[in-house]
Amino acid sequence: DLPTTASQRLHHYRGVALLFANRADLAMIEYETMREVAEDAYTWLGIGNVLIAQREWQAAGAAYQRALELDPYSALPYCGVGIVATKERQVARAIAAYQQAVALQPELGTPYALLAQAHELEANIDSAWQAYQSCAALSGPNVGLYVAVLDRAEAIRQNPPTAVPTATSPPLPSPTPKPTVALYYVQRGDTLQAIADEFGVS
């Protein structure tokens, strides 16, 4: 008799634990159960992570795309899109995905680390170094991440990587959010006062 939210959370925790135990097959059962209870972006994010663990890159990309369709303002599915793009050597597409994740959740350190790795693939050392520094600044109590990214930042300064050959990138998926009262498309001739009046805000 758990509330749906609590049930979803427990299945997610079990799914993550099973992924860490290298049991992607059992983790998938947890996320499929989540999907049966209530389909949301977090469920598809978990499914995408399982599919990456199983090296099913195309299916993982589709799962992350579904997550973005359900919640286009979620940063983590963009990280998944970037990981899949990196695997397919679509570095420009991966960078665009990670930059979108950073824009949506700038206080999260992980997208910066992924962005730095993508910049390394194009041999953009300055951008990679800056992204690693940003990740370190946002690592919080995660000392392992803090040390790892600063070590990597120093390593690429000492031994700069060379660019890898890249494939032609398709455009980054950009799901259209469902319009709500909080979403307004500016028209020619609009003023801030007129828009504020329409929504009843200052």
CSV table of N, CA and C in Angstrom, one decimal, residues 64-74 78 100 104 172-180 183-185:
chain,number,residue,atom,x,y,z
A,64,TYR,N,16.5,7.5,-23.7
A,64,TYR,CA,16.8,8.9,-23.3
A,64,TYR,C,15.9,9.9,-24.0
A,65,GLN,N,15.7,9.6,-25.3
A,65,GLN,CA,14.8,10.5,-26.1
A,65,GLN,C,13.4,10.5,-25.5
A,66,ARG,N,12.9,9.3,-25.1
A,66,ARG,CA,11.6,9.2,-24.5
A,66,ARG,C,11.5,10.0,-23.2
A,67,ALA,N,12.6,9.9,-22.4
A,67,ALA,CA,12.7,10.6,-21.1
A,67,ALA,C,12.5,12.1,-21.4
A,68,LEU,N,13.2,12.6,-22.5
A,68,LEU,CA,13.1,14.0,-22.8
A,68,LEU,C,11.7,14.4,-23.3
A,69,GLU,N,11.1,13.5,-24.0
A,69,GLU,CA,9.7,13.8,-24.4
A,69,GLU,C,8.8,14.0,-23.2
A,70,LEU,N,9.0,13.2,-22.2
A,70,LEU,CA,8.2,13.3,-21.0
A,70,LEU,C,8.6,14.5,-20.1
A,71,ASP,N,9.9,14.9,-20.1
A,71,ASP,CA,10.3,16.0,-19.3
A,71,ASP,C,11.5,16.7,-20.0
A,72,PRO,N,11.2,17.7,-20.9
A,72,PRO,CA,12.3,18.3,-21.7
A,72,PRO,C,13.2,19.2,-20.8
A,73,TYR,N,12.8,19.4,-19.5
A,73,TYR,CA,13.7,20.2,-18.7
A,73,TYR,C,14.5,19.4,-17.7
A,74,SER,N,14.6,18.1,-18.0
A,74,SER,CA,15.5,17.2,-17.1
A,74,SER,C,16.9,17.2,-17.7
A,78,TYR,N,19.8,14.3,-21.1
A,78,TYR,CA,20.8,14.9,-22.1
A,78,TYR,C,22.2,14.3,-21.9
A,100,GLN,N,23.6,21.4,-23.0
A,100,GLN,CA,22.1,21.6,-22.6
A,100,GLN,C,21.9,21.1,-21.2
A,104,LEU,N,20.5,23.4,-18.1
A,104,LEU,CA,19.3,23.1,-17.3
A,104,LEU,C,19.6,22.9,-15.8
A,172,LEU,N,20.7,17.4,-32.6
A,172,LEU,CA,20.4,17.0,-31.3
A,172,LEU,C,18.9,17.0,-31.1
A,173,PRO,N,18.3,16.0,-30.5
A,173,PRO,CA,16.8,16.0,-30.3
A,173,PRO,C,16.4,17.1,-29.4
A,174,SER,N,15.4,17.8,-29.8
A,174,SER,CA,14.9,18.9,-29.0
A,174,SER,C,13.4,18.8,-28.9
A,175,PRO,N,13.0,18.0,-27.9
A,175,PRO,CA,11.6,17.8,-27.7
A,175,PRO,C,10.8,19.1,-27.4
A,176,THR,N,9.7,19.3,-28.0
A,176,THR,CA,8.9,20.5,-27.8
A,176,THR,C,8.1,20.3,-26.5
A,177,PRO,N,8.3,21.2,-25.5
A,177,PRO,CA,7.5,21.1,-24.3
A,177,PRO,C,6.1,21.4,-24.5
A,178,LYS,N,5.2,20.8,-23.7
A,178,LYS,CA,3.8,21.1,-23.8
A,178,LYS,C,3.6,22.5,-23.3
A,179,PRO,N,2.8,23.3,-24.0
A,179,PRO,CA,2.6,24.7,-23.5
A,179,PRO,C,1.8,24.7,-22.2
A,180,THR,N,2.2,25.5,-21.3
A,180,THR,CA,1.5,25.7,-20.1
A,180,THR,C,1.3,27.2,-19.9
A,183,LEU,N,4.5,29.1,-20.0
A,183,LEU,CA,5.3,29.2,-21.3
A,183,LEU,C,4.7,30.2,-22.2
A,184,TYR,N,5.4,31.2,-22.6
A,184,TYR,CA,4.9,32.2,-23.5
A,184,TYR,C,5.9,32.5,-24.6
A,185,TYR,N,5.4,32.6,-25.8
A,185,TYR,CA,6.2,32.9,-27.0
A,185,TYR,C,6.1,34.4,-27.3
